[in-house]
Amino acid sequence: MSNGFPKGFLWGAATAGHQVEGGNTNSDLWLLEHVAGSIFSEPSGEACDHYHRYADDIEMLAGFGMNTFRTSVEWARIEPEEGRFDAEAIAHYRDVLETCHRYGIAPMVTYHHFTSPLWVLADGGWDNPRTADRFARYCERVTRDLGDLFDLACTLNEPNLPFLLGALGLGAQTAEDRRHMPMFVNAGADLGVDAATVAPFMFTGTQEGYDVKLAAHRLGRDAITSVRPEIAVGWTLANSDIQGGPGGEEFAVNLRASVNERFLEVSREDDFVGIQTYGRHVFDAEGQLVKAAPGVPVNQMGDEIYPVGLGSTIREAARVARVPVYVTENGLATTDDTQRVTFLEDSVEVVAGCIADGVDVRGYIVWTLLDNFEWIFGFEPKFGLVAVDRATQERTPKPSAYRLGELARSYS
Ligand code: BGC
């Protein structure tokens, strides 16, 4: 122990396969990025070509003084057709994980980070209860082939995100919503299915969607631990600091219950919970989102920069989930890296405050290593500790990368 931080505290950066690897052609989102009427501002294309450049990227991360890398394995690569597991993809991920160990980096592996194989989408996606069993079979296989190389596993990334987006009036959450959106209509036509059944993970915010994700998490976790009981398993959640403005208090209480607490309660069965916080959402008496006040510093999406929100979400997670907490994502979209440096300093102080109060926080993992493909927003938002030249793929570390390393050293 030093500065109150527990020994073995994890410091690192997170990535997700589809956002950095490039060429994830068998995935559901690849199709949605390319159909007419796509709500994705641009396709992921070769992204950061991390699929080929991972060794340099991991070496760079270690060079900053990090000791962990949260990475994801792509279901669409590992099981491109139902029941056919791809030896080359598995060998690839073995190499990624072995590279981590070569550089003294402990990998934390996410089994599902928003993307699924196209064949899953063609058969009802995340509204189809069979997806949970299929996910569990994939978890079992991944753990059998790769599980000797990591000790921390995240089943699903942000199963609660569609519910948060729904409250914000964003995205299409129901089958009926999808029927009216050209992207889903065209994807459905391509797959030969009704648009209503085109249900990707990010766009399923109904009770059915909740049930399928919950079943997938539980079955996935049991599959992982049946192969390798020593692996600590949890899911990672989108934890906004949900607040009520004047008159909006009750709305906020209810929303916290359905978006945050309901999922954190599930984590009581798990070994840990991963929390992912990007700030706060304040709601007024009508349940409408209150925009950042004029003059308040905002991120690239126009949302208030609010590092203290992390303190509330860490405490909420610890209180409700009653298991160890890892901050598995926290970061800032900005083209001004001095803002990110301050944000990281403030956030680490917030984590230190929680630890000083006795909260069991075991890691601080920043979103994200590289400027990457930010889903519907394309490559515009810059969350990275490292800039990536889109034409040459050249990496340029930003001062915030080194600052995070210094912070890690000063608390270790
Ligand atoms: C996701 C990431 C995403 C990040 C920033 C989280 O919701 O897990 O994949 O890029 O937020 O928007």
XYZ file of C-alpha atoms and ligand atoms in Angstrom:
424
model
C 0.000 0.000 0.000
C 1.175 3.492 -0.794
C -0.927 6.631 -0.884
C -3.719 4.331 0.148
C -3.859 2.571 -3.237
C -3.937 -1.208 -2.875
C -0.983 -3.255 -4.029
C -1.544 -4.572 -7.529
C -3.857 -1.690 -8.449
C -4.420 -1.761 -12.205
C -3.526 1.250 -14.316
C -4.167 1.124 -17.997
C -6.134 1.895 -21.089
C -9.070 0.167 -22.743
C -9.882 -0.620 -26.347
C -12.605 -2.610 -28.111
C -11.890 -4.831 -31.097
C -14.258 -3.290 -33.617
C -13.162 0.245 -32.777
C -9.468 -0.311 -33.438
C -8.771 -3.549 -35.293
C -10.206 -2.727 -38.715
C -11.875 -5.034 -41.245
C -14.404 -6.665 -38.926
C -16.364 -7.705 -41.981
C -18.359 -10.583 -40.481
C -19.857 -8.405 -37.763
C -23.361 -7.003 -37.533
C -22.221 -3.398 -37.282
C -20.119 -3.696 -40.430
C -23.376 -4.288 -42.282
C -25.184 -1.435 -40.507
C -22.295 0.933 -41.269
C -22.612 0.199 -44.982
C -26.353 0.051 -45.752
C -28.185 3.031 -47.237
C -29.642 5.189 -44.469
C -26.921 4.173 -42.000
C -26.848 6.355 -38.898
C -23.084 5.760 -38.670
C -21.373 8.917 -39.890
C -18.712 6.794 -41.630
C -17.721 3.118 -41.723
C -15.044 1.676 -39.451
C -12.923 0.583 -42.436
C -9.426 -0.327 -41.372
C -9.944 1.617 -38.092
C -6.509 1.832 -36.415
C -5.253 -1.355 -38.068
C -4.643 -2.620 -34.550
C -5.259 -6.147 -35.848
C -1.792 -5.915 -37.383
C -0.173 -3.281 -35.172
C -1.120 -4.654 -31.743
C 2.438 -5.542 -30.757
C 3.654 -1.960 -31.185
C 0.532 -0.628 -29.487
C 1.006 -2.863 -26.455
C 4.703 -2.011 -26.229
C 3.769 1.676 -26.322
C 1.205 1.238 -23.544
C 3.778 -0.507 -21.368
C 6.228 2.307 -22.133
C 3.843 4.840 -20.587
C 4.081 2.918 -17.316
C 0.753 1.069 -17.494
C 0.275 -2.431 -16.110
C -3.001 -3.432 -17.716
C -4.707 -3.463 -21.106
C -8.443 -3.932 -21.402
C -8.996 -5.455 -24.796
C -11.831 -7.372 -26.416
C -12.019 -10.487 -28.506
C -14.325 -10.313 -31.522
C -17.018 -12.971 -31.621
C -17.498 -12.315 -35.363
C -13.864 -13.260 -36.048
C -13.731 -16.221 -33.685
C -17.051 -17.726 -34.816
C -17.715 -16.259 -38.275
C -20.329 -18.926 -38.960
C -22.430 -20.627 -36.351
C -20.440 -23.441 -34.757
C -17.309 -22.870 -36.872
C -14.495 -21.565 -34.692
C -11.678 -19.961 -36.603
C -8.240 -21.265 -35.628
C -6.451 -18.313 -37.162
C -8.470 -15.760 -35.200
C -7.878 -17.682 -31.990
C -4.141 -17.876 -32.711
C -4.201 -14.138 -33.334
C -5.728 -13.403 -29.943
C -3.299 -15.795 -28.245
C -0.538 -13.705 -29.703
C -2.146 -10.449 -28.522
C -2.413 -11.807 -24.982
C 1.079 -13.307 -24.996
C 2.424 -9.959 -26.201
C 0.796 -8.311 -23.191
C 2.612 -10.697 -20.866
C 5.903 -10.095 -22.658
C 5.621 -6.429 -21.742
C 4.473 -6.972 -18.170
C 0.876 -6.062 -18.980
C -2.017 -7.968 -17.377
C -4.782 -8.260 -19.956
C -8.427 -7.794 -18.966
C -10.537 -9.451 -21.649
C -14.012 -8.366 -22.735
C -15.873 -11.145 -24.540
C -18.486 -8.887 -26.115
C -18.078 -5.186 -26.777
C -21.189 -4.181 -28.757
C -20.487 -6.181 -31.934
C -21.842 -9.648 -32.750
C -21.476 -11.978 -35.715
C -23.729 -11.194 -38.643
C -25.370 -14.632 -38.350
C -26.538 -13.692 -34.848
C -28.141 -10.526 -36.223
C -29.769 -12.482 -39.038
C -31.466 -14.670 -36.435
C -33.059 -12.066 -34.195
C -29.937 -10.626 -32.561
C -30.288 -9.565 -28.936
C -34.043 -9.955 -28.867
C -33.731 -13.696 -29.502
C -33.318 -15.778 -26.305
C -31.137 -18.271 -28.244
C -28.454 -15.580 -28.452
C -27.741 -16.131 -24.754
C -26.958 -19.836 -25.291
C -24.898 -19.093 -28.350
C -22.950 -16.475 -26.434
C -22.280 -18.966 -23.645
C -20.968 -21.540 -26.121
C -18.608 -18.907 -27.523
C -17.483 -17.965 -23.980
C -16.740 -21.592 -23.245
C -14.626 -21.931 -26.384
C -12.718 -18.670 -25.855
C -11.919 -19.638 -22.285
C -10.770 -23.095 -23.303
C -8.458 -21.710 -25.995
C -7.283 -18.462 -24.383
C -8.264 -18.541 -20.717
C -4.807 -19.515 -19.482
C -3.632 -16.035 -20.500
C -5.832 -13.772 -18.346
C -7.320 -13.545 -14.870
C -10.011 -10.910 -15.387
C -12.918 -11.307 -17.777
C -15.799 -9.020 -18.691
C -18.760 -10.808 -20.266
C -20.829 -7.999 -21.808
C -19.934 -4.349 -22.234
C -22.632 -1.866 -21.223
C -25.791 -3.982 -21.430
C -27.546 -1.009 -19.805
C -26.524 1.537 -22.457
C -29.705 1.165 -24.571
C -31.744 1.981 -21.472
C -29.737 5.145 -20.826
C -29.995 6.121 -24.493
C -33.732 5.486 -24.366
C -34.095 7.962 -21.495
C -32.153 10.496 -23.513
C -34.473 9.957 -26.471
C -31.627 8.548 -28.557
C -31.364 5.429 -30.618
C -33.992 2.885 -31.595
C -34.836 0.587 -28.745
C -37.917 -1.324 -29.807
C -38.830 -3.548 -32.747
C -41.396 -0.941 -33.812
C -38.748 1.851 -33.774
C -36.551 -0.233 -36.052
C -39.337 -0.823 -38.548
C -39.344 2.900 -39.252
C -35.626 3.447 -39.655
C -34.120 3.045 -43.137
C -30.894 1.585 -41.709
C -32.778 -1.340 -40.166
C -35.177 -1.695 -43.078
C -32.262 -1.943 -45.519
C -30.253 -4.259 -43.280
C -33.332 -6.455 -42.955
C -33.741 -6.541 -46.740
C -30.087 -7.508 -47.066
C -30.456 -10.326 -44.548
C -33.861 -11.383 -45.830
C -35.589 -10.736 -42.494
C -38.119 -8.257 -41.104
C -36.500 -4.974 -39.963
C -38.142 -5.406 -36.564
C -35.966 -8.446 -35.881
C -32.718 -6.627 -36.740
C -31.746 -6.194 -33.094
C -28.097 -5.387 -32.455
C -26.837 -5.220 -28.876
C -26.710 -1.407 -28.710
C -30.281 -0.989 -29.922
C -32.242 -3.316 -27.694
C -33.682 -1.430 -24.751
C -36.832 -3.439 -24.126
C -37.718 -5.985 -21.448
C -36.893 -8.789 -23.941
C -33.536 -7.128 -24.583
C -32.889 -6.979 -20.852
C -33.813 -10.613 -20.341
C -31.573 -11.845 -23.164
C -28.596 -9.824 -21.931
C -29.069 -10.936 -18.362
C -29.268 -14.582 -19.443
C -26.214 -14.146 -21.695
C -24.225 -12.661 -18.835
C -25.119 -15.401 -16.402
C -24.654 -18.266 -18.831
C -21.463 -16.686 -20.177
C -20.027 -16.238 -16.707
C -20.842 -19.817 -15.759
C -19.283 -21.084 -18.995
C -16.079 -19.137 -18.284
C -15.746 -20.296 -14.698
C -16.646 -23.885 -15.557
C -13.525 -23.985 -17.725
C -11.295 -21.906 -15.495
C -12.681 -21.184 -12.024
C -9.776 -18.874 -11.136
C -10.860 -16.215 -13.634
C -12.649 -13.306 -11.961
C -15.739 -12.427 -13.999
C -17.998 -9.397 -14.136
C -19.802 -7.211 -16.610
C -19.017 -3.584 -17.393
C -21.760 -0.967 -17.147
C -22.426 2.520 -18.503
C -22.551 4.379 -15.194
C -23.693 7.934 -15.646
C -23.994 10.113 -12.574
C -27.766 10.537 -12.987
C -29.023 13.613 -11.164
C -32.298 15.444 -10.719
C -32.411 19.185 -11.230
C -35.133 21.212 -9.453
C -38.330 19.160 -9.713
C -36.511 16.297 -11.437
C -35.427 14.463 -8.294
C -38.015 11.706 -8.476
C -37.409 11.157 -12.162
C -33.696 10.758 -11.422
C -34.350 8.286 -8.599
C -36.453 6.110 -10.927
C -34.009 6.329 -13.788
C -31.064 5.455 -11.544
C -33.010 2.409 -10.427
C -33.709 1.155 -13.956
C -30.472 2.146 -15.677
C -27.867 1.762 -12.931
C -29.059 -0.092 -9.840
C -30.971 -2.910 -11.516
C -27.745 -3.907 -13.302
C -25.496 -3.323 -10.297
C -27.694 -5.661 -8.265
C -26.907 -8.439 -10.741
C -23.217 -7.851 -10.049
C -23.711 -9.126 -6.493
C -23.411 -12.617 -8.002
C -20.131 -11.718 -9.723
C -16.495 -11.321 -8.719
C -16.355 -7.605 -9.567
C -18.144 -4.891 -11.483
C -16.587 -2.709 -14.164
C -17.910 0.823 -14.180
C -17.675 3.266 -17.068
C -18.348 6.909 -16.412
C -18.195 9.873 -18.754
C -19.927 12.498 -16.625
C -23.404 13.295 -15.421
C -26.906 13.576 -16.834
C -29.210 16.041 -15.096
C -32.979 15.831 -15.663
C -35.630 18.494 -15.114
C -39.187 18.190 -13.817
C -40.402 16.992 -17.244
C -37.714 14.320 -17.400
C -35.859 16.290 -20.042
C -32.093 16.420 -20.093
C -30.705 19.724 -18.831
C -28.000 20.975 -21.191
C -24.650 22.224 -19.879
C -24.936 25.848 -18.730
C -23.373 28.422 -21.049
C -19.684 28.973 -20.304
C -19.217 25.611 -18.595
C -16.309 23.669 -20.168
C -17.692 20.951 -22.424
C -16.286 17.940 -24.245
C -16.421 17.395 -28.010
C -20.003 16.098 -27.741
C -21.089 19.327 -26.009
C -21.497 17.689 -22.593
C -20.161 19.244 -19.426
C -16.702 18.062 -18.319
C -17.519 16.632 -14.927
C -14.801 14.439 -13.392
C -16.415 14.351 -9.939
C -19.250 12.242 -11.374
C -16.892 9.291 -11.168
C -16.872 9.554 -7.370
C -20.662 9.203 -7.267
C -20.744 6.263 -9.641
C -17.925 4.403 -7.863
C -19.728 4.814 -4.536
C -23.074 3.841 -6.035
C -21.527 0.725 -7.566
C -19.814 -0.311 -4.340
C -22.948 0.318 -2.289
C -25.327 -1.559 -4.569
C -23.121 -4.276 -6.063
C -21.096 -4.989 -2.890
C -18.219 -6.406 -4.916
C -14.832 -4.911 -5.866
C -15.037 -2.090 -8.395
C -12.774 -1.570 -11.384
C -13.095 1.641 -13.358
C -12.981 -0.059 -16.749
C -13.604 3.140 -18.746
C -13.329 6.844 -17.989
C -12.204 9.443 -20.455
C -12.754 12.657 -22.332
C -13.441 13.451 -25.978
C -11.397 16.525 -26.727
C -8.994 17.850 -29.319
C -7.274 19.835 -26.547
C -5.037 17.393 -24.698
C -4.362 19.853 -21.866
C -8.037 19.371 -20.960
C -7.474 15.616 -20.864
C -4.404 16.001 -18.627
C -6.450 17.990 -16.111
C -9.361 15.572 -16.445
C -7.115 12.589 -15.665
C -5.511 14.357 -12.701
C -8.935 15.240 -11.304
C -10.323 11.771 -11.926
C -7.421 10.010 -10.234
C -7.891 12.297 -7.252
C -11.546 11.275 -7.161
C -10.520 7.593 -7.177
C -8.011 8.308 -4.403
C -10.808 9.919 -2.377
C -12.980 6.824 -2.728
C -10.107 4.558 -1.704
C -9.348 6.788 1.285
C -12.979 6.322 2.341
C -12.530 2.564 2.267
C -14.184 1.813 -1.080
C -12.689 -1.297 -2.703
C -11.520 0.125 -6.052
C -8.947 -2.024 -7.808
C -8.196 -0.363 -11.114
C -8.377 2.799 -13.173
C -8.512 2.109 -16.891
C -8.833 5.021 -19.277
C -10.928 5.134 -22.411
C -8.977 4.912 -24.653
C -5.526 4.016 -25.914
C -5.930 5.270 -29.501
C -8.085 7.852 -31.236
C -10.509 5.338 -32.688
C -13.837 4.562 -34.332
C -16.453 6.024 -32.001
C -19.455 4.108 -33.311
C -22.120 6.324 -34.899
C -19.852 9.366 -34.519
C -17.102 7.841 -36.652
C -13.527 8.983 -36.114
C -14.393 12.557 -35.090
C -14.357 12.291 -31.260
C -10.815 12.122 -29.907
C -10.731 10.084 -26.717
C -7.229 8.684 -27.265
C -4.065 8.954 -25.220
C -2.414 8.471 -28.600
C -3.257 10.246 -31.872
C -3.532 8.143 -35.019
C -2.850 9.599 -38.453
C -5.783 8.375 -40.530
C -3.756 8.278 -43.742
C -0.571 6.608 -42.492
C -1.727 4.960 -39.229
C 1.253 6.618 -37.542
C 0.848 6.805 -33.755
C 1.759 9.938 -31.782
C 1.436 9.739 -28.003
C -0.136 12.790 -26.401
C 1.154 14.383 -23.164
C -1.828 12.838 -21.340
C -0.393 9.352 -21.986
C 2.799 10.227 -20.115
C 0.880 12.074 -17.415
C -1.215 8.996 -16.705
C 2.007 6.999 -16.362
C 3.330 9.552 -13.882
C 0.121 9.409 -11.895
C 0.367 5.616 -11.811
C 3.920 5.815 -10.510
C 3.095 8.434 -7.911
C 0.309 6.282 -6.445
C 2.196 2.979 -6.578
C -18.144 2.352 -24.810
C -17.021 2.619 -25.773
C -17.190 4.007 -26.354
C -17.060 4.995 -25.210
C -17.005 6.458 -25.595
C -18.549 3.527 -23.977
O -19.940 3.643 -24.066
O -17.914 1.200 -24.067
O -17.002 1.621 -26.740
O -16.364 4.262 -27.405
O -18.118 4.786 -24.312
O -18.155 6.912 -26.185
